[in-house]
Amino acid sequence: MMSSENRSDFSASCSRIAEEARAKINLALHVTGQRPDGYHLLDMLVTFTDHGDRLDFMPSPTDEFTLSGRFGETLAGDGGTNLVLKARDLLREAIGPLAFPVRIHLEKNLPVASGIGGGSADAAATLRGLMRLWDTSLPEEALAALALKLGADVPMCLASRPLIARGIGEKIEPVPELPVLAVVLANPLKGVSTPEVFRRLATKNNPSLSLSPSRPQTADWLAAIAAARNDLEPPAREMVPEIAVISAMLQAHGALLTRMSGSGATCFGIFATMAAAEDAAAALHDARPDWYFQATETVSGGA
């Protein structure tokens, strides 16, 4: 960790730092209960993709925040509600005088509020990037608490590798056995209210997630994922019928398994190969150019 005396020299000479904010996929999401404070208890099998947002960080005379990317305009003007800025400010408060002013640029490639952790991934990438830029770190427990303060999905996005998350998302167990999967992310670009999805849940005490921890083959994992579920998908489909339409489109173009991620409206299709996923995404884009389709691979559990 550098001293405060060297901060000016460091900030003047430090090069630009980049961080990927990978899309999060809930391969399974079981709602297993509800706490007295209203938070729902969840069991989730989560993985992350090579595709996502990108953040760049560099020293600046004053704090700056700029946006680009397909969905950048969606976030323009949200001011202090942006999780990137909240993450910057919370980390600065924790670190103190080493946290010199920064210019942050967010390339927003993921749809906003779409069930694939875009804002949470951006916040997590901000924590990772600024700790590198500011040449500092926090104790593991302090960093985990700070991440959770930003949102229940931020701790898992901080890890950005296959995992099982329980509780409200803060109890994380790595899943190094999960293989790389070829997927297509698909979203009709229609918003879904997460609170309303939870309100419409018929049952909030559902069976927990049960997975073998040592399934080595992709086919075994596909069978295990297919036997699981997303308890938020039925109420989300009631609210946004396009979710059913987009899921059927993925199946019609060769997906081995389809499911909604998070509270929606993004669905994913798992394909046999990356070439098959890319062909499907291109055909789906041709059919509905006004919707979002992205072929990508998930990260390796052993990365």
PDB file of C-alpha atoms in Angstrom:
ATOM      1  CA  MET A   1       0.000   0.000   0.000  1.00  0.00           C
ATOM      2  CA  MET A   2       1.437   3.389  -0.920  1.00  0.00           C
ATOM      3  CA  SER A   3       1.853   6.198   1.597  1.00  0.00           C
ATOM      4  CA  SER A   4      -0.207   9.371   1.456  1.00  0.00           C
ATOM      5  CA  GLU A   5       3.011  11.309   0.689  1.00  0.00           C
ATOM      6  CA  ASN A   6       3.382   9.416  -2.588  1.00  0.00           C
ATOM      7  CA  ARG A   7      -0.254   9.784  -3.616  1.00  0.00           C
ATOM      8  CA  SER A   8       0.280  12.786  -5.902  1.00  0.00           C
ATOM      9  CA  ASP A   9       3.194  11.193  -7.753  1.00  0.00           C
ATOM     10  CA  PHE A  10       1.268   7.961  -8.168  1.00  0.00           C
ATOM     11  CA  SER A  11      -1.923   9.617  -9.413  1.00  0.00           C
ATOM     12  CA  ALA A  12       0.057  11.623 -11.942  1.00  0.00           C
ATOM     13  CA  SER A  13       1.836   8.611 -13.398  1.00  0.00           C
ATOM     14  CA  CYS A  14      -0.724   5.802 -13.041  1.00  0.00           C
ATOM     15  CA  SER A  15      -1.954   4.309 -16.291  1.00  0.00           C
ATOM     16  CA  ARG A  16      -5.564   3.592 -17.142  1.00  0.00           C
ATOM     17  CA  ILE A  17      -7.054   0.522 -15.470  1.00  0.00           C
ATOM     18  CA  ALA A  18      -9.860  -1.543 -17.012  1.00  0.00           C
ATOM     19  CA  GLU A  19     -12.283  -3.965 -15.386  1.00  0.00           C
ATOM     20  CA  GLU A  20     -14.858  -6.263 -16.942  1.00  0.00           C
ATOM     21  CA  ALA A  21     -18.319  -6.322 -15.360  1.00  0.00           C
ATOM     22  CA  ARG A  22     -19.479  -9.755 -16.432  1.00  0.00           C
ATOM     23  CA  ALA A  23     -23.151 -10.579 -16.902  1.00  0.00           C
ATOM     24  CA  LYS A  24     -24.516 -12.812 -14.135  1.00  0.00           C
ATOM     25  CA  ILE A  25     -26.742 -15.774 -14.988  1.00  0.00           C
ATOM     26  CA  ASN A  26     -28.961 -17.434 -12.411  1.00  0.00           C
ATOM     27  CA  LEU A  27     -28.903 -20.991 -13.720  1.00  0.00           C
ATOM     28  CA  ALA A  28     -31.263 -21.808 -10.844  1.00  0.00           C
ATOM     29  CA  LEU A  29     -33.052 -19.609  -8.298  1.00  0.00           C
ATOM     30  CA  HIS A  30     -35.089 -21.165  -5.492  1.00  0.00           C
ATOM     31  CA  VAL A  31     -37.027 -18.967  -3.069  1.00  0.00           C
ATOM     32  CA  THR A  32     -36.828 -20.848   0.230  1.00  0.00           C
ATOM     33  CA  GLY A  33     -38.259 -18.401   2.767  1.00  0.00           C
ATOM     34  CA  GLN A  34     -38.569 -14.817   3.924  1.00  0.00           C
ATOM     35  CA  ARG A  35     -36.870 -12.991   6.794  1.00  0.00           C
ATOM     36  CA  PRO A  36     -38.802 -10.813   9.253  1.00  0.00           C
ATOM     37  CA  ASP A  37     -37.283  -7.717   7.606  1.00  0.00           C
ATOM     38  CA  GLY A  38     -38.872  -8.679   4.275  1.00  0.00           C
ATOM     39  CA  TYR A  39     -35.785  -9.982   2.479  1.00  0.00           C
ATOM     40  CA  HIS A  40     -36.368 -13.279   0.701  1.00  0.00           C
ATOM     41  CA  LEU A  41     -34.118 -16.260   1.342  1.00  0.00           C
ATOM     42  CA  LEU A  42     -32.699 -17.746  -1.830  1.00  0.00           C
ATOM     43  CA  ASP A  43     -30.684 -20.717  -3.069  1.00  0.00           C
ATOM     44  CA  MET A  44     -29.003 -19.852  -6.376  1.00  0.00           C
ATOM     45  CA  LEU A  45     -26.642 -21.529  -8.815  1.00  0.00           C
ATOM     46  CA  VAL A  46     -24.869 -18.640 -10.509  1.00  0.00           C
ATOM     47  CA  THR A  47     -22.355 -18.300 -13.302  1.00  0.00           C
ATOM     48  CA  PHE A  48     -20.900 -15.388 -15.252  1.00  0.00           C
ATOM     49  CA  THR A  49     -20.288 -14.733 -18.941  1.00  0.00           C
ATOM     50  CA  ASP A  50     -17.448 -13.353 -21.013  1.00  0.00           C
ATOM     51  CA  HIS A  51     -19.857 -10.652 -22.218  1.00  0.00           C
ATOM     52  CA  GLY A  52     -20.686  -7.681 -20.021  1.00  0.00           C
ATOM     53  CA  ASP A  53     -20.079  -4.035 -19.307  1.00  0.00           C
ATOM     54  CA  ARG A  54     -16.602  -2.494 -19.213  1.00  0.00           C
ATOM     55  CA  LEU A  55     -15.260   0.140 -16.839  1.00  0.00           C
ATOM     56  CA  ASP A  56     -12.118   2.260 -17.219  1.00  0.00           C
ATOM     57  CA  PHE A  57     -10.496   4.141 -14.340  1.00  0.00           C
ATOM     58  CA  MET A  58      -7.796   6.800 -14.365  1.00  0.00           C
ATOM     59  CA  PRO A  59      -6.624   9.658 -12.130  1.00  0.00           C
ATOM     60  CA  SER A  60      -8.293  13.013 -12.713  1.00  0.00           C
ATOM     61  CA  PRO A  61      -8.123  16.497 -11.194  1.00  0.00           C
ATOM     62  CA  THR A  62     -11.763  16.033 -10.130  1.00  0.00           C
ATOM     63  CA  ASP A  63     -14.178  13.116 -10.040  1.00  0.00           C
ATOM     64  CA  GLU A  64     -15.768  12.435 -13.425  1.00  0.00           C
ATOM     65  CA  PHE A  65     -18.212   9.835 -14.691  1.00  0.00           C
ATOM     66  CA  THR A  66     -18.958   9.226 -18.373  1.00  0.00           C
ATOM     67  CA  LEU A  67     -21.073   6.721 -20.270  1.00  0.00           C
ATOM     68  CA  SER A  68     -21.137   4.999 -23.642  1.00  0.00           C
ATOM     69  CA  GLY A  69     -22.444   1.733 -25.091  1.00  0.00           C
ATOM     70  CA  ARG A  70     -25.808   0.575 -26.407  1.00  0.00           C
ATOM     71  CA  PHE A  71     -27.551   1.115 -23.062  1.00  0.00           C
ATOM     72  CA  GLY A  72     -25.537   4.086 -21.804  1.00  0.00           C
ATOM     73  CA  GLU A  73     -28.321   6.574 -22.509  1.00  0.00           C
ATOM     74  CA  THR A  74     -30.601   4.616 -20.178  1.00  0.00           C
ATOM     75  CA  LEU A  75     -28.404   5.599 -17.232  1.00  0.00           C
ATOM     76  CA  ALA A  76     -27.771   9.195 -18.259  1.00  0.00           C
ATOM     77  CA  GLY A  77     -28.997  11.646 -15.650  1.00  0.00           C
ATOM     78  CA  ASP A  78     -29.483   9.178 -12.809  1.00  0.00           C
ATOM     79  CA  GLY A  79     -26.873  11.038 -10.748  1.00  0.00           C
ATOM     80  CA  GLY A  80     -26.121   9.640  -7.333  1.00  0.00           C
ATOM     81  CA  THR A  81     -28.420   6.645  -7.773  1.00  0.00           C
ATOM     82  CA  ASN A  82     -25.872   4.907 -10.028  1.00  0.00           C
ATOM     83  CA  LEU A  83     -24.246   1.987  -8.240  1.00  0.00           C
ATOM     84  CA  VAL A  84     -20.853   2.842  -9.773  1.00  0.00           C
ATOM     85  CA  LEU A  85     -20.853   6.191  -7.990  1.00  0.00           C
ATOM     86  CA  LYS A  86     -22.155   4.660  -4.781  1.00  0.00           C
ATOM     87  CA  ALA A  87     -19.388   2.056  -4.890  1.00  0.00           C
ATOM     88  CA  ARG A  88     -16.762   4.762  -5.493  1.00  0.00           C
ATOM     89  CA  ASP A  89     -18.003   6.852  -2.581  1.00  0.00           C
ATOM     90  CA  LEU A  90     -18.307   3.955  -0.119  1.00  0.00           C
ATOM     91  CA  LEU A  91     -14.837   2.673  -0.957  1.00  0.00           C
ATOM     92  CA  ARG A  92     -13.368   6.171  -0.683  1.00  0.00           C
ATOM     93  CA  GLU A  93     -14.972   6.563   2.734  1.00  0.00           C
ATOM     94  CA  ALA A  94     -13.436   3.262   3.832  1.00  0.00           C
ATOM     95  CA  ILE A  95      -9.963   4.001   2.451  1.00  0.00           C
ATOM     96  CA  GLY A  96      -9.550   7.665   3.317  1.00  0.00           C
ATOM     97  CA  PRO A  97      -6.872  10.034   1.948  1.00  0.00           C
ATOM     98  CA  LEU A  98      -5.368   7.524  -0.500  1.00  0.00           C
ATOM     99  CA  ALA A  99      -8.534   7.776  -2.614  1.00  0.00           C
ATOM    100  CA  PHE A 100      -7.592  10.555  -5.042  1.00  0.00           C
ATOM    101  CA  PRO A 101     -10.109  11.870  -7.627  1.00  0.00           C
ATOM    102  CA  VAL A 102     -10.841   9.576 -10.556  1.00  0.00           C
ATOM    103  CA  ARG A 103     -12.392   9.571 -13.980  1.00  0.00           C
ATOM    104  CA  ILE A 104     -14.644   6.541 -14.450  1.00  0.00           C
ATOM    105  CA  HIS A 105     -16.008   5.554 -17.838  1.00  0.00           C
ATOM    106  CA  LEU A 106     -18.739   2.937 -18.090  1.00  0.00           C
ATOM    107  CA  GLU A 107     -19.376   1.192 -21.397  1.00  0.00           C
ATOM    108  CA  LYS A 108     -22.918  -0.061 -20.806  1.00  0.00           C
ATOM    109  CA  ASN A 109     -23.436  -3.137 -22.983  1.00  0.00           C
ATOM    110  CA  LEU A 110     -25.990  -4.959 -20.805  1.00  0.00           C
ATOM    111  CA  PRO A 111     -29.684  -4.053 -20.603  1.00  0.00           C
ATOM    112  CA  VAL A 112     -30.610  -2.186 -17.423  1.00  0.00           C
ATOM    113  CA  ALA A 113     -32.668  -3.911 -14.686  1.00  0.00           C
ATOM    114  CA  SER A 114     -32.790  -7.139 -16.669  1.00  0.00           C
ATOM    115  CA  GLY A 115     -31.998  -9.918 -14.184  1.00  0.00           C
ATOM    116  CA  ILE A 116     -28.367 -10.431 -15.182  1.00  0.00           C
ATOM    117  CA  GLY A 117     -26.751  -8.293 -12.520  1.00  0.00           C
ATOM    118  CA  GLY A 118     -25.666  -5.373 -14.687  1.00  0.00           C
ATOM    119  CA  GLY A 119     -25.713  -2.706 -11.978  1.00  0.00           C
ATOM    120  CA  SER A 120     -24.335  -5.068  -9.348  1.00  0.00           C
ATOM    121  CA  ALA A 121     -21.567  -6.224 -11.700  1.00  0.00           C
ATOM    122  CA  ASP A 122     -20.706  -2.580 -12.411  1.00  0.00           C
ATOM    123  CA  ALA A 123     -20.493  -1.858  -8.669  1.00  0.00           C
ATOM    124  CA  ALA A 124     -18.293  -4.907  -8.076  1.00  0.00           C
ATOM    125  CA  ALA A 125     -16.010  -3.965 -10.981  1.00  0.00           C
ATOM    126  CA  THR A 126     -15.757  -0.463  -9.524  1.00  0.00           C
ATOM    127  CA  LEU A 127     -14.568  -1.866  -6.203  1.00  0.00           C
ATOM    128  CA  ARG A 128     -12.000  -4.080  -7.925  1.00  0.00           C
ATOM    129  CA  GLY A 129     -10.802  -1.356 -10.301  1.00  0.00           C
ATOM    130  CA  LEU A 130     -10.496   1.401  -7.724  1.00  0.00           C
ATOM    131  CA  MET A 131      -8.625  -0.792  -5.272  1.00  0.00           C
ATOM    132  CA  ARG A 132      -6.089  -1.398  -8.052  1.00  0.00           C
ATOM    133  CA  LEU A 133      -5.977   2.271  -9.064  1.00  0.00           C
ATOM    134  CA  TRP A 134      -5.661   3.463  -5.488  1.00  0.00           C
ATOM    135  CA  ASP A 135      -3.136   0.680  -4.765  1.00  0.00           C
ATOM    136  CA  THR A 136      -4.957  -0.407  -1.657  1.00  0.00           C
ATOM    137  CA  SER A 137      -7.118  -3.195  -0.286  1.00  0.00           C
ATOM    138  CA  LEU A 138      -9.582  -3.951   2.467  1.00  0.00           C
ATOM    139  CA  PRO A 139      -9.728  -6.962   4.767  1.00  0.00           C
ATOM    140  CA  GLU A 140     -11.901  -9.678   3.227  1.00  0.00           C
ATOM    141  CA  GLU A 141     -14.706  -9.285   5.771  1.00  0.00           C
ATOM    142  CA  ALA A 142     -14.759  -5.493   5.424  1.00  0.00           C
ATOM    143  CA  LEU A 143     -14.880  -5.720   1.630  1.00  0.00           C
ATOM    144  CA  ALA A 144     -17.695  -8.291   1.781  1.00  0.00           C
ATOM    145  CA  ALA A 145     -19.699  -6.049   4.128  1.00  0.00           C
ATOM    146  CA  LEU A 146     -19.156  -3.035   1.872  1.00  0.00           C
ATOM    147  CA  ALA A 147     -20.241  -5.037  -1.184  1.00  0.00           C
ATOM    148  CA  LEU A 148     -23.388  -6.265   0.574  1.00  0.00           C
ATOM    149  CA  LYS A 149     -24.231  -2.689   1.539  1.00  0.00           C
ATOM    150  CA  LEU A 150     -24.364  -1.882  -2.185  1.00  0.00           C
ATOM    151  CA  GLY A 151     -26.772  -4.743  -2.901  1.00  0.00           C
ATOM    152  CA  ALA A 152     -27.410  -8.432  -2.315  1.00  0.00           C
ATOM    153  CA  ASP A 153     -25.937  -9.402  -5.717  1.00  0.00           C
ATOM    154  CA  VAL A 154     -22.718  -7.399  -5.376  1.00  0.00           C
ATOM    155  CA  PRO A 155     -20.754  -9.942  -3.264  1.00  0.00           C
ATOM    156  CA  MET A 156     -21.268 -12.679  -5.863  1.00  0.00           C
ATOM    157  CA  CYS A 157     -20.444 -10.257  -8.699  1.00  0.00           C
ATOM    158  CA  LEU A 158     -17.256  -9.385  -6.836  1.00  0.00           C
ATOM    159  CA  ALA A 159     -16.267 -13.041  -7.199  1.00  0.00           C
ATOM    160  CA  SER A 160     -17.506 -13.268 -10.840  1.00  0.00           C
ATOM    161  CA  ARG A 161     -17.040 -17.019 -11.079  1.00  0.00           C
ATOM    162  CA  PRO A 162     -19.407 -20.009 -10.742  1.00  0.00           C
ATOM    163  CA  LEU A 163     -20.881 -20.281  -7.270  1.00  0.00           C
ATOM    164  CA  ILE A 164     -23.827 -21.205  -5.113  1.00  0.00           C
ATOM    165  CA  ALA A 165     -25.273 -18.259  -3.177  1.00  0.00           C
ATOM    166  CA  ARG A 166     -27.627 -18.652  -0.236  1.00  0.00           C
ATOM    167  CA  GLY A 167     -29.311 -16.415   2.312  1.00  0.00           C
ATOM    168  CA  ILE A 168     -30.052 -13.124   0.601  1.00  0.00           C
ATOM    169  CA  GLY A 169     -27.032 -13.776  -1.620  1.00  0.00           C
ATOM    170  CA  GLU A 170     -24.222 -13.183   0.853  1.00  0.00           C
ATOM    171  CA  LYS A 171     -23.390 -16.823   1.686  1.00  0.00           C
ATOM    172  CA  ILE A 172     -21.173 -17.867  -1.205  1.00  0.00           C
ATOM    173  CA  GLU A 173     -19.712 -21.260  -2.045  1.00  0.00           C
ATOM    174  CA  PRO A 174     -17.490 -21.601  -5.159  1.00  0.00           C
ATOM    175  CA  VAL A 175     -18.417 -24.284  -7.703  1.00  0.00           C
ATOM    176  CA  PRO A 176     -15.138 -25.011  -9.536  1.00  0.00           C
ATOM    177  CA  GLU A 177     -16.627 -28.079 -11.246  1.00  0.00           C
ATOM    178  CA  LEU A 178     -19.129 -26.093 -13.322  1.00  0.00           C
ATOM    179  CA  PRO A 179     -18.064 -26.304 -16.987  1.00  0.00           C
ATOM    180  CA  VAL A 180     -17.974 -23.575 -19.613  1.00  0.00           C
ATOM    181  CA  LEU A 181     -21.360 -23.241 -21.326  1.00  0.00           C
ATOM    182  CA  ALA A 182     -22.239 -21.703 -24.695  1.00  0.00           C
ATOM    183  CA  VAL A 183     -25.258 -19.459 -24.168  1.00  0.00           C
ATOM    184  CA  VAL A 184     -27.470 -16.876 -25.803  1.00  0.00           C
ATOM    185  CA  LEU A 185     -28.788 -14.071 -23.607  1.00  0.00           C
ATOM    186  CA  ALA A 186     -32.160 -12.786 -24.800  1.00  0.00           C
ATOM    187  CA  ASN A 187     -34.245  -9.885 -23.555  1.00  0.00           C
ATOM    188  CA  PRO A 188     -37.367  -8.236 -25.059  1.00  0.00           C
ATOM    189  CA  LEU A 189     -36.211  -4.920 -23.551  1.00  0.00           C
ATOM    190  CA  LYS A 190     -39.294  -4.657 -21.418  1.00  0.00           C
ATOM    191  CA  GLY A 191     -38.888  -3.875 -17.735  1.00  0.00           C
ATOM    192  CA  VAL A 192     -39.937  -6.161 -14.894  1.00  0.00           C
ATOM    193  CA  SER A 193     -40.527  -4.860 -11.370  1.00  0.00           C
ATOM    194  CA  THR A 194     -38.557  -7.100  -9.004  1.00  0.00           C
ATOM    195  CA  PRO A 195     -40.698  -6.175  -5.944  1.00  0.00           C
ATOM    196  CA  GLU A 196     -43.861  -6.982  -7.903  1.00  0.00           C
ATOM    197  CA  VAL A 197     -42.433 -10.335  -9.045  1.00  0.00           C
ATOM    198  CA  PHE A 198     -41.750 -11.295  -5.422  1.00  0.00           C
ATOM    199  CA  ARG A 199     -45.175 -10.011  -4.354  1.00  0.00           C
ATOM    200  CA  ARG A 200     -46.853 -12.306  -6.869  1.00  0.00           C
ATOM    201  CA  LEU A 201     -45.018 -15.422  -5.685  1.00  0.00           C
ATOM    202  CA  ALA A 202     -47.601 -18.064  -4.857  1.00  0.00           C
ATOM    203  CA  THR A 203     -45.280 -19.805  -2.371  1.00  0.00           C
ATOM    204  CA  LYS A 204     -42.285 -18.322  -0.597  1.00  0.00           C
ATOM    205  CA  ASN A 205     -41.160 -21.481   1.196  1.00  0.00           C
ATOM    206  CA  ASN A 206     -40.100 -23.716  -1.667  1.00  0.00           C
ATOM    207  CA  PRO A 207     -37.710 -26.711  -1.661  1.00  0.00           C
ATOM    208  CA  SER A 208     -34.052 -25.743  -1.484  1.00  0.00           C
ATOM    209  CA  LEU A 209     -31.502 -26.248  -4.230  1.00  0.00           C
ATOM    210  CA  SER A 210     -29.953 -29.706  -4.277  1.00  0.00           C
ATOM    211  CA  LEU A 211     -26.958 -30.298  -6.544  1.00  0.00           C
ATOM    212  CA  SER A 212     -24.176 -32.852  -6.574  1.00  0.00           C
ATOM    213  CA  PRO A 213     -20.909 -30.990  -5.869  1.00  0.00           C
ATOM    214  CA  SER A 214     -18.821 -33.199  -8.139  1.00  0.00           C
ATOM    215  CA  ARG A 215     -20.590 -33.686 -11.462  1.00  0.00           C
ATOM    216  CA  PRO A 216     -17.731 -33.595 -13.978  1.00  0.00           C
ATOM    217  CA  GLN A 217     -19.586 -33.806 -17.293  1.00  0.00           C
ATOM    218  CA  THR A 218     -21.513 -31.044 -19.055  1.00  0.00           C
ATOM    219  CA  ALA A 219     -24.425 -33.410 -19.727  1.00  0.00           C
ATOM    220  CA  ASP A 220     -24.677 -34.176 -16.011  1.00  0.00           C
ATOM    221  CA  TRP A 221     -24.709 -30.483 -15.187  1.00  0.00           C
ATOM    222  CA  LEU A 222     -27.392 -29.820 -17.804  1.00  0.00           C
ATOM    223  CA  ALA A 223     -29.546 -32.534 -16.231  1.00  0.00           C
ATOM    224  CA  ALA A 224     -29.004 -31.074 -12.771  1.00  0.00           C
ATOM    225  CA  ILE A 225     -29.833 -27.531 -13.943  1.00  0.00           C
ATOM    226  CA  ALA A 226     -32.924 -28.774 -15.777  1.00  0.00           C
ATOM    227  CA  ALA A 227     -34.130 -30.445 -12.568  1.00  0.00           C
ATOM    228  CA  ALA A 228     -33.822 -27.126 -10.740  1.00  0.00           C
ATOM    229  CA  ARG A 229     -35.959 -24.056 -11.412  1.00  0.00           C
ATOM    230  CA  ASN A 230     -36.363 -20.300 -11.187  1.00  0.00           C
ATOM    231  CA  ASP A 231     -39.248 -19.658  -8.803  1.00  0.00           C
ATOM    232  CA  LEU A 232     -39.527 -16.074 -10.079  1.00  0.00           C
ATOM    233  CA  GLU A 233     -40.197 -17.083 -13.675  1.00  0.00           C
ATOM    234  CA  PRO A 234     -43.949 -17.920 -13.407  1.00  0.00           C
ATOM    235  CA  PRO A 235     -44.945 -14.541 -11.887  1.00  0.00           C
ATOM    236  CA  ALA A 236     -42.599 -12.701 -14.274  1.00  0.00           C
ATOM    237  CA  ARG A 237     -44.259 -14.426 -17.238  1.00  0.00           C
ATOM    238  CA  GLU A 238     -47.644 -13.229 -15.972  1.00  0.00           C
ATOM    239  CA  MET A 239     -46.360  -9.657 -15.982  1.00  0.00           C
ATOM    240  CA  VAL A 240     -44.381  -9.800 -19.242  1.00  0.00           C
ATOM    241  CA  PRO A 241     -45.778 -12.344 -21.749  1.00  0.00           C
ATOM    242  CA  GLU A 242     -42.780 -11.690 -24.006  1.00  0.00           C
ATOM    243  CA  ILE A 243     -40.694 -13.819 -21.620  1.00  0.00           C
ATOM    244  CA  ALA A 244     -42.566 -16.921 -22.770  1.00  0.00           C
ATOM    245  CA  VAL A 245     -42.226 -15.826 -26.398  1.00  0.00           C
ATOM    246  CA  ILE A 246     -38.479 -15.278 -26.174  1.00  0.00           C
ATOM    247  CA  SER A 247     -37.963 -18.581 -24.357  1.00  0.00           C
ATOM    248  CA  ALA A 248     -39.858 -20.405 -27.118  1.00  0.00           C
ATOM    249  CA  MET A 249     -37.726 -18.625 -29.736  1.00  0.00           C
ATOM    250  CA  LEU A 250     -34.533 -19.868 -28.055  1.00  0.00           C
ATOM    251  CA  GLN A 251     -35.887 -23.418 -27.999  1.00  0.00           C
ATOM    252  CA  ALA A 252     -36.912 -23.220 -31.645  1.00  0.00           C
ATOM    253  CA  HIS A 253     -33.350 -22.244 -32.565  1.00  0.00           C
ATOM    254  CA  GLY A 254     -31.754 -25.227 -30.871  1.00  0.00           C
ATOM    255  CA  ALA A 255     -31.293 -24.380 -27.205  1.00  0.00           C
ATOM    256  CA  LEU A 256     -30.765 -27.481 -25.075  1.00  0.00           C
ATOM    257  CA  LEU A 257     -32.219 -25.717 -22.043  1.00  0.00           C
ATOM    258  CA  THR A 258     -33.886 -22.338 -21.532  1.00  0.00           C
ATOM    259  CA  ARG A 259     -34.737 -20.416 -18.375  1.00  0.00           C
ATOM    260  CA  MET A 260     -35.216 -16.887 -17.135  1.00  0.00           C
ATOM    261  CA  SER A 261     -32.378 -15.333 -15.132  1.00  0.00           C
ATOM    262  CA  GLY A 262     -33.036 -13.526 -11.857  1.00  0.00           C
ATOM    263  CA  SER A 263     -36.275 -11.598 -11.817  1.00  0.00           C
ATOM    264  CA  GLY A 264     -36.166 -11.143 -15.602  1.00  0.00           C
ATOM    265  CA  ALA A 265     -36.769 -10.311 -18.241  1.00  0.00           C
ATOM    266  CA  THR A 266     -33.528 -11.785 -19.605  1.00  0.00           C
ATOM    267  CA  CYS A 267     -33.717 -15.445 -20.568  1.00  0.00           C
ATOM    268  CA  PHE A 268     -30.810 -17.668 -21.479  1.00  0.00           C
ATOM    269  CA  GLY A 269     -30.500 -20.624 -23.778  1.00  0.00           C
ATOM    270  CA  ILE A 270     -27.699 -23.167 -23.389  1.00  0.00           C
ATOM    271  CA  PHE A 271     -26.379 -24.496 -26.700  1.00  0.00           C
ATOM    272  CA  ALA A 272     -24.222 -27.471 -27.634  1.00  0.00           C
ATOM    273  CA  THR A 273     -21.446 -25.314 -29.117  1.00  0.00           C
ATOM    274  CA  MET A 274     -20.450 -21.673 -29.366  1.00  0.00           C
ATOM    275  CA  ALA A 275     -20.975 -21.827 -33.145  1.00  0.00           C
ATOM    276  CA  ALA A 276     -24.569 -22.968 -32.574  1.00  0.00           C
ATOM    277  CA  ALA A 277     -25.103 -20.143 -30.076  1.00  0.00           C
ATOM    278  CA  GLU A 278     -23.724 -17.548 -32.495  1.00  0.00           C
ATOM    279  CA  ASP A 279     -25.913 -18.845 -35.347  1.00  0.00           C
ATOM    280  CA  ALA A 280     -28.986 -18.735 -33.096  1.00  0.00           C
ATOM    281  CA  ALA A 281     -28.247 -15.201 -31.861  1.00  0.00           C
ATOM    282  CA  ALA A 282     -27.829 -13.967 -35.452  1.00  0.00           C
ATOM    283  CA  ALA A 283     -31.103 -15.565 -36.569  1.00  0.00           C
ATOM    284  CA  LEU A 284     -32.969 -14.245 -33.531  1.00  0.00           C
ATOM    285  CA  HIS A 285     -31.602 -10.749 -34.112  1.00  0.00           C
ATOM    286  CA  ASP A 286     -32.786 -10.888 -37.713  1.00  0.00           C
ATOM    287  CA  ALA A 287     -36.247 -11.914 -36.528  1.00  0.00           C
ATOM    288  CA  ARG A 288     -36.484  -9.255 -33.780  1.00  0.00           C
ATOM    289  CA  PRO A 289     -33.836  -6.539 -34.276  1.00  0.00           C
ATOM    290  CA  ASP A 290     -35.566  -4.415 -31.630  1.00  0.00           C
ATOM    291  CA  TRP A 291     -34.793  -7.003 -28.910  1.00  0.00           C
ATOM    292  CA  TYR A 292     -31.486  -7.945 -27.283  1.00  0.00           C
ATOM    293  CA  PHE A 293     -29.668 -11.141 -28.246  1.00  0.00           C
ATOM    294  CA  GLN A 294     -26.080 -11.938 -27.341  1.00  0.00           C
ATOM    295  CA  ALA A 295     -24.088 -15.120 -27.849  1.00  0.00           C
ATOM    296  CA  THR A 296     -21.359 -15.647 -25.278  1.00  0.00           C
ATOM    297  CA  GLU A 297     -19.611 -18.248 -23.141  1.00  0.00           C
ATOM    298  CA  THR A 298     -19.675 -18.624 -19.389  1.00  0.00           C
ATOM    299  CA  VAL A 299     -16.464 -18.501 -17.405  1.00  0.00           C
ATOM    300  CA  SER A 300     -14.784 -21.657 -16.184  1.00  0.00           C
ATOM    301  CA  GLY A 301     -15.400 -22.723 -12.615  1.00  0.00           C
ATOM    302  CA  GLY A 302     -11.727 -23.467 -12.267  1.00  0.00           C
ATOM    303  CA  ALA A 303     -10.545 -20.109 -13.641  1.00  0.00           C
TER     304      ALA A 303
END
